mmCIF file of C-alpha atoms and ligand atoms in Angstrom:
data_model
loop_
_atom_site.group_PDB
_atom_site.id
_atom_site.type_symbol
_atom_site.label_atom_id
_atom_site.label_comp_id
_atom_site.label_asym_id
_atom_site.label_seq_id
_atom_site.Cartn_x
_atom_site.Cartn_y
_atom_site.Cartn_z
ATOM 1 C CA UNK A 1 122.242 40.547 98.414
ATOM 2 C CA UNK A 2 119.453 42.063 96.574
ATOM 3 C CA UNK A 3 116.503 43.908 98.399
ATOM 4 C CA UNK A 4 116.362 47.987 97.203
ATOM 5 C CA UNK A 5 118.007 50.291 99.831
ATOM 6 C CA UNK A 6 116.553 54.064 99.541
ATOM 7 C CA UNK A 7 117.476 56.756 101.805
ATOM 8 C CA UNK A 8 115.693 59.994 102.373
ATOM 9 C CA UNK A 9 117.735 63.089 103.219
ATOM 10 C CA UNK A 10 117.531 66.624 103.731
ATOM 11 C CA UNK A 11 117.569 69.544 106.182
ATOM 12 C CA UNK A 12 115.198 70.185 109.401
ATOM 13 C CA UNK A 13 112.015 71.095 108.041
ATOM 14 C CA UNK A 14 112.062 69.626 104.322
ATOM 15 C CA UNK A 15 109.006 67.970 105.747
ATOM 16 C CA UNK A 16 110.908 64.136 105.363
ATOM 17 C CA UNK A 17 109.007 62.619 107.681
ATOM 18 C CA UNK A 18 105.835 63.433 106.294
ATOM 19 C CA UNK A 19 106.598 62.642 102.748
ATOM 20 C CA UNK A 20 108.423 58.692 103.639
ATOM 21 C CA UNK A 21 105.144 57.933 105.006
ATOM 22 C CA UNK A 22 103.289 58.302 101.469
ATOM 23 C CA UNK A 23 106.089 56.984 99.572
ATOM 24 C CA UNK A 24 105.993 54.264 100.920
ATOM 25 C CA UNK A 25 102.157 53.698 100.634
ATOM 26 C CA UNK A 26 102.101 54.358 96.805
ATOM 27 C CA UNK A 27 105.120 51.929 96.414
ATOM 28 C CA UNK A 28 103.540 49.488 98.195
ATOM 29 C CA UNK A 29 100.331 50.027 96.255
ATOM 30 C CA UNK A 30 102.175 50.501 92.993
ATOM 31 C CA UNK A 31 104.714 47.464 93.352
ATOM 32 C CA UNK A 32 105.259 43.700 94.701
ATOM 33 C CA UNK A 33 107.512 44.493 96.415
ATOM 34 C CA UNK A 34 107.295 45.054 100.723
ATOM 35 C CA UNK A 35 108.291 48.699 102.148
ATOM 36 C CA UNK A 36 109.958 49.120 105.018
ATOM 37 C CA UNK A 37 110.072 52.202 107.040
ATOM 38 C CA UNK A 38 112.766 52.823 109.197
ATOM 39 C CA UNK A 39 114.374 56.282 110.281
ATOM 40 C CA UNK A 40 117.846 57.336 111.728
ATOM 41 C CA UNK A 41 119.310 58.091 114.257
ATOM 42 C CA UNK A 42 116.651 54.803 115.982
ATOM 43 C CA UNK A 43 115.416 52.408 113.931
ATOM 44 C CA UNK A 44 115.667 49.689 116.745
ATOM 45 C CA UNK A 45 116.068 49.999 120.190
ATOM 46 C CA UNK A 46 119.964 50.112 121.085
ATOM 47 C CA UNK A 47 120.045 53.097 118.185
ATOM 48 C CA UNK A 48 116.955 54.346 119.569
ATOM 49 C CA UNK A 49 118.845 54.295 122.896
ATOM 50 C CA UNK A 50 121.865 56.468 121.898
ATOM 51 C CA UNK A 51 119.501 58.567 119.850
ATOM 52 C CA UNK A 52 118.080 59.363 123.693
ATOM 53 C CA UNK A 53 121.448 60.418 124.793
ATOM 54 C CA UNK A 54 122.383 62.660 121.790
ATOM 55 C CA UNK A 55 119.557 64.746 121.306
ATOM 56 C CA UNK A 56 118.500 65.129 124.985
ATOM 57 C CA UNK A 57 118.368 68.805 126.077
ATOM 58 C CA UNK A 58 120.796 68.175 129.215
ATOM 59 C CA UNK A 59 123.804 67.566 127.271
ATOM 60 C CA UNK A 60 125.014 70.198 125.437
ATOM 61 C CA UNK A 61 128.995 69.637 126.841
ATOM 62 C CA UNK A 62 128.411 66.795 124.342
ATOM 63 C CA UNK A 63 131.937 67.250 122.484
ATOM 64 C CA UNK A 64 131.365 66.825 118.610
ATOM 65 C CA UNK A 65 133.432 63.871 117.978
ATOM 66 C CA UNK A 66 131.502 61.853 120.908
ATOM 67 C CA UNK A 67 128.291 62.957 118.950
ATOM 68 C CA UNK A 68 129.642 62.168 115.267
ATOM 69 C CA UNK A 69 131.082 58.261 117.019
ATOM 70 C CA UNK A 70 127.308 57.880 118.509
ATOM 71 C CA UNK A 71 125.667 58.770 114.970
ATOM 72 C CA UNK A 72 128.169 56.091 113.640
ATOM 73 C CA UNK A 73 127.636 53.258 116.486
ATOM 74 C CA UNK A 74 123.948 53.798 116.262
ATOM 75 C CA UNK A 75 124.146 53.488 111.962
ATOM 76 C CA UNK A 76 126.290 50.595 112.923
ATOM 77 C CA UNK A 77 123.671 48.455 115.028
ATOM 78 C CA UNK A 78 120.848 49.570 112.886
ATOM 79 C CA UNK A 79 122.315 48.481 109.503
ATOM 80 C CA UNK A 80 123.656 45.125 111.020
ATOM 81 C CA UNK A 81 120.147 44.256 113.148
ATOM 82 C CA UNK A 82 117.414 45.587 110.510
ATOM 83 C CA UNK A 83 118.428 47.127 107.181
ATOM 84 C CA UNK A 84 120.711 43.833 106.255
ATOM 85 C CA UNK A 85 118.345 41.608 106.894
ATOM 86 C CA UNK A 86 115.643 42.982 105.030
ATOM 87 C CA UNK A 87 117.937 43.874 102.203
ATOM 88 C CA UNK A 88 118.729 39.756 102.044
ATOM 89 C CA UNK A 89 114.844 39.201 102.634
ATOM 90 C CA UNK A 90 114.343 40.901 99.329
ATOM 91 C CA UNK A 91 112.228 44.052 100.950
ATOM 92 C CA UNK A 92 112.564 47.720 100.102
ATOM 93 C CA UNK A 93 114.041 49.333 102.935
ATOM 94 C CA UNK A 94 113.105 53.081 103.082
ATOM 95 C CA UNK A 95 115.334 54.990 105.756
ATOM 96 C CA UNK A 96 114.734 58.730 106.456
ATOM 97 C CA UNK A 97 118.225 59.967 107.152
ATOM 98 C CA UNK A 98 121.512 57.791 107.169
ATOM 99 C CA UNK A 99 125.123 58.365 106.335
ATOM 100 C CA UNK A 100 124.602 62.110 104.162
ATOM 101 C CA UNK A 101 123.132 63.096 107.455
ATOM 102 C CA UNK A 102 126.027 62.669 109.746
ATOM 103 C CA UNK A 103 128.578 64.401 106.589
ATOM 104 C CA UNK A 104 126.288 67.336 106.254
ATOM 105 C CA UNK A 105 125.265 68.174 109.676
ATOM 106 C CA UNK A 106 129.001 66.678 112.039
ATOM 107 C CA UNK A 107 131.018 67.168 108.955
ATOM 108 C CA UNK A 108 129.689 70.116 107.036
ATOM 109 C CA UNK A 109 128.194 72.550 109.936
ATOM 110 C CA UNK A 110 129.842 71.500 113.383
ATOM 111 C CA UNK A 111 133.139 71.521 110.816
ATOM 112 C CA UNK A 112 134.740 68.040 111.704
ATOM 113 C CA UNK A 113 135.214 67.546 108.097
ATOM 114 C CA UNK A 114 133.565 66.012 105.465
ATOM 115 C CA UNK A 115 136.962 63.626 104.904
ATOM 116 C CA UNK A 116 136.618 62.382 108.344
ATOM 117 C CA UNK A 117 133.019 61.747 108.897
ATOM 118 C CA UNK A 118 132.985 59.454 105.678
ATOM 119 C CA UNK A 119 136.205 57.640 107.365
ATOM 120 C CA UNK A 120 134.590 57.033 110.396
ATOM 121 C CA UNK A 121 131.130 55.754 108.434
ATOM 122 C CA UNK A 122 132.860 53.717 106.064
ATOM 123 C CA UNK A 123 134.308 52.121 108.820
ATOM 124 C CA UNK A 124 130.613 51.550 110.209
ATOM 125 C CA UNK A 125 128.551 50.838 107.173
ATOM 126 C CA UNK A 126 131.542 48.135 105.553
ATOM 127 C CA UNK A 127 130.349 49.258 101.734
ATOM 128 C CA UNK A 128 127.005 49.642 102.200
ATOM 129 C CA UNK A 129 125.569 52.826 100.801
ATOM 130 C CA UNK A 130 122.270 53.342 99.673
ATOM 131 C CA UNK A 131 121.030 52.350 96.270
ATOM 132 C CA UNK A 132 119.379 55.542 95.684
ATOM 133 C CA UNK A 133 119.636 58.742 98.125
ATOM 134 C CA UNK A 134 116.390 61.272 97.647
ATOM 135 C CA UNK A 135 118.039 64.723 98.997
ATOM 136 C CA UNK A 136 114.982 66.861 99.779
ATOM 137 C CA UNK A 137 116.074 70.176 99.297
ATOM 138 C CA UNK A 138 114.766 73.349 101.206
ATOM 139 C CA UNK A 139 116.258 76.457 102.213
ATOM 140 C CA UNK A 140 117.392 76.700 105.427
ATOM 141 C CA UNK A 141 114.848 79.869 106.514
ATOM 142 C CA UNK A 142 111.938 78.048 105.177
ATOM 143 C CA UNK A 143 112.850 74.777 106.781
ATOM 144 C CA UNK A 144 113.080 76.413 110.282
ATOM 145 C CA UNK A 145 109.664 78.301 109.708
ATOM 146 C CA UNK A 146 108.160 75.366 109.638
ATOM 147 C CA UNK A 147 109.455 73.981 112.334
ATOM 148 C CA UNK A 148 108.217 76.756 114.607
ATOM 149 C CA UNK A 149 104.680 76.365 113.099
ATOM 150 C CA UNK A 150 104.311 73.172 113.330
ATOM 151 C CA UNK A 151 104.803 72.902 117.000
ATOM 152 C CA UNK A 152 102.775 74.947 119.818
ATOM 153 C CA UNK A 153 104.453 74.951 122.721
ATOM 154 C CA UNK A 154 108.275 75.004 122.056
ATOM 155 C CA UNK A 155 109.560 71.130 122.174
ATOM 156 C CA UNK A 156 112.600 72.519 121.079
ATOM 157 C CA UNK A 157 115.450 69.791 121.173
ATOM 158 C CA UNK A 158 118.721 70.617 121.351
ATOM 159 C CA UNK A 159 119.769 70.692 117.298
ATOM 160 C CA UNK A 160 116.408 72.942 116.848
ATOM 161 C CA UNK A 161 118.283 75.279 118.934
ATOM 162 C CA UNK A 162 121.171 75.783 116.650
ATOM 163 C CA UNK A 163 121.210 78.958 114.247
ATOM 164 C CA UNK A 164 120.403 79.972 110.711
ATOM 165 C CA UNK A 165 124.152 79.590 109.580
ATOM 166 C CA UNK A 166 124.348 75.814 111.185
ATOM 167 C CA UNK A 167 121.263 75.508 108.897
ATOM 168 C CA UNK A 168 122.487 76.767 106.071
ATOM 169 C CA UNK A 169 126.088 75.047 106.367
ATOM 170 C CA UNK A 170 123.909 71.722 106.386
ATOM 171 C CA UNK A 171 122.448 72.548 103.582
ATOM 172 C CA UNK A 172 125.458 73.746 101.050
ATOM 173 C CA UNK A 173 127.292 70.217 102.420
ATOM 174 C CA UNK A 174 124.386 67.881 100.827
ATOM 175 C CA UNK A 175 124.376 70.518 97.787
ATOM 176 C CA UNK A 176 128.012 69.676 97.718
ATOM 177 C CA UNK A 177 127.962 65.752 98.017
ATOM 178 C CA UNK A 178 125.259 65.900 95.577
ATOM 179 C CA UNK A 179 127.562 67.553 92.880
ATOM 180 C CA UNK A 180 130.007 64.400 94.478
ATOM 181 C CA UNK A 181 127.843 62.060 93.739
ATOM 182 C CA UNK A 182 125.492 62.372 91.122
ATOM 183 C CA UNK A 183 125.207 58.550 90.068
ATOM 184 C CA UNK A 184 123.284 58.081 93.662
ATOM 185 C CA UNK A 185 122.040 61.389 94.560
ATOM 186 C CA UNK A 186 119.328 62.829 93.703
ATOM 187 C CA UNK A 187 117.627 66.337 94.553
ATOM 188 C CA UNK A 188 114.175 66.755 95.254
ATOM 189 C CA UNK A 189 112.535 70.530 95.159
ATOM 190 C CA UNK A 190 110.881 70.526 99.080
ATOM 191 C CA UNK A 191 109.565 73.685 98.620
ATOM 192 C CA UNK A 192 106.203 72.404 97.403
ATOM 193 C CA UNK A 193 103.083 70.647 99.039
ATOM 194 C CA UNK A 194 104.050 67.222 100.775
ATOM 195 C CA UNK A 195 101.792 65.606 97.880
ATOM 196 C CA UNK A 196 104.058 67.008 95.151
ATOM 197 C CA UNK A 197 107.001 66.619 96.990
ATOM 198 C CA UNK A 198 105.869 62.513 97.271
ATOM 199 C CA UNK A 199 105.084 62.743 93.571
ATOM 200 C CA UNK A 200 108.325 63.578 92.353
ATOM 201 C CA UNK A 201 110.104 61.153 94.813
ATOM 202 C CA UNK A 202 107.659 58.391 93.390
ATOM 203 C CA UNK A 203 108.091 59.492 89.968
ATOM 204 C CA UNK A 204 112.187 59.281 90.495
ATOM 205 C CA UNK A 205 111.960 55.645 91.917
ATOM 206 C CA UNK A 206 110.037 54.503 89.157
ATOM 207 C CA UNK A 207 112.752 56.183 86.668
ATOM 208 C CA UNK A 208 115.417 54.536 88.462
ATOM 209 C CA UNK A 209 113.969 51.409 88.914
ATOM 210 C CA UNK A 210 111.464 50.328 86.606
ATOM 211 C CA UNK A 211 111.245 46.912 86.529
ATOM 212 C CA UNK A 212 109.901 47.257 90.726
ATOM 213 C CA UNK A 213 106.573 49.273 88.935
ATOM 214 C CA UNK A 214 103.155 46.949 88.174
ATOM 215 C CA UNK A 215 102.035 50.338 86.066
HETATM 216 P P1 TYD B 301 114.793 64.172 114.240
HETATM 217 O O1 TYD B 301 113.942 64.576 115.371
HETATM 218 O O2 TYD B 301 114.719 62.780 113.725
HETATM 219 O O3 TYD B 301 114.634 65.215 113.060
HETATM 220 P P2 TYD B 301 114.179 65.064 111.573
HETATM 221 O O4 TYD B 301 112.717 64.785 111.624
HETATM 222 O O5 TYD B 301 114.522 66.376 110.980
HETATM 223 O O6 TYD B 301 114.986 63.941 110.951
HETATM 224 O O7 TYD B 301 116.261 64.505 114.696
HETATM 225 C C1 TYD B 301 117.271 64.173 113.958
HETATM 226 C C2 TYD B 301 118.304 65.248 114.106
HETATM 227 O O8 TYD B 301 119.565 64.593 114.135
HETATM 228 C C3 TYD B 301 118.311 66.189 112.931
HETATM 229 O O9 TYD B 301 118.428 67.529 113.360
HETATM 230 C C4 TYD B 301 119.566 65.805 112.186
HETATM 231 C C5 TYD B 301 120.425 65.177 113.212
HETATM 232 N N1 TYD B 301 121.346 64.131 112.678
HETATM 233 C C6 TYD B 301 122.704 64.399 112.628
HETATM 234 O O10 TYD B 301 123.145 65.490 113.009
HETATM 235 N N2 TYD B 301 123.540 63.429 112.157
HETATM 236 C C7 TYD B 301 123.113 62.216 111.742
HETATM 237 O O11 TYD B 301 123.922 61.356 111.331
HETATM 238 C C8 TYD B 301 121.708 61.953 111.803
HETATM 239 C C9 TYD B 301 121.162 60.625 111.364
HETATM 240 C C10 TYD B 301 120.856 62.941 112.279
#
């Protein structure tokens, strides 16, 4: 299979969402090859679905292994109905959050364990891990500042509810996998404007894969 598979990570607030959207405008403008944008948990509708179910407000007697096995099933259905076949299609497929999510925020802060998430992921994603992993990296205060600014009345789902420390455990586990992992992760300084922030993730890309780059 060839195709690129990139994945965007980081904590709420490192302004992802924002950021995927240009990146994938200046690849595309930059490159041959077609971007596509996906984002986790969703991507299609049976993830989109259980994404519904675990971050609606009602259910906080949501045990954390049920929530960590939804994560999983909906990675599951979206790898196997959209990120495969693109992949084999020969696209780039840029996802904003995917398997470092579910070990920093179920492993890392609700404290399943790092060991057990991967087992249950590995068991979902059959070998396929990104090709490159941008981790966006903000502290957790920051992040949740601007959060709160960036909304005016409070749509406050239920993981914006969580506190500081759940933040900051989130963060320290992607610090950690990063030290893991260094081959395939890569940190990003999300402190800065969204336009530098897309900048450096471009400029990384292009390091990493250079023969995808017109100029
Ligand atoms: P979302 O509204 O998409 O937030 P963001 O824009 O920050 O990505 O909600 C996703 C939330 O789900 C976010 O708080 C992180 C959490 N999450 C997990 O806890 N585990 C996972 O495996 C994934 C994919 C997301």
């Amino acid at each position: 299979m060839s195709g690129l598979f990139i994945t965007i990570e980081g904590p709420d607030g490192a302004g992802k969402s924002s950021v995927i959207k240009e990146l994938a405008n200046i690849i595309e403008a930059n490159s041959q090859i077609p971007v596509i944008l996906t984002r986790e948990p969703g991507g299609i509708p049976i993830s989109e679905e259980i994404r519904k179910i675990i971050l609606d407000p009602k259910n906080t007697m949501m045990d954390e292994r049920t929530e960590a096995l939804l994560y999983a099933a909906a990675r599951r259905q979206h790898l196997i109905e959209k990120i495969i076949p693109n992949l084999e299609e020969n696209n780039l497929v840029l996802c904003d959050r995917f398997i470092d999510s579910s070990i920093a925020y179920q492993g890392g802060a609700r404290g399943i364990g790092e060991q057990e998430i991967r087992e249950i992921n590995e068991f979902a994603i059959e070998g396929r891990w990104p090709d490159l992993t941008l981790y966006l990296d903000i502290d957790a205060k920051t992040g949740l500042e601007r959060i709160a600014k960036g909304r005016e009345v409070s749509v406050i789902d239920r993981l914006d509810q969580e506190s500081l420390a759940f933040h900051e455990l989130v963060r320290e586990t992607y610090l950690m996998g990063l030290e893991k992992e260094p081959e395939r992760i890569f940190l990003i300084d999300a402190s800065r404007t969204i336009e530098e922030v897309t900048k450096a993730c471009y400029d990384l890309i292009k390091e990493q894969f250079p023969g995808l780059f017109v100029n």
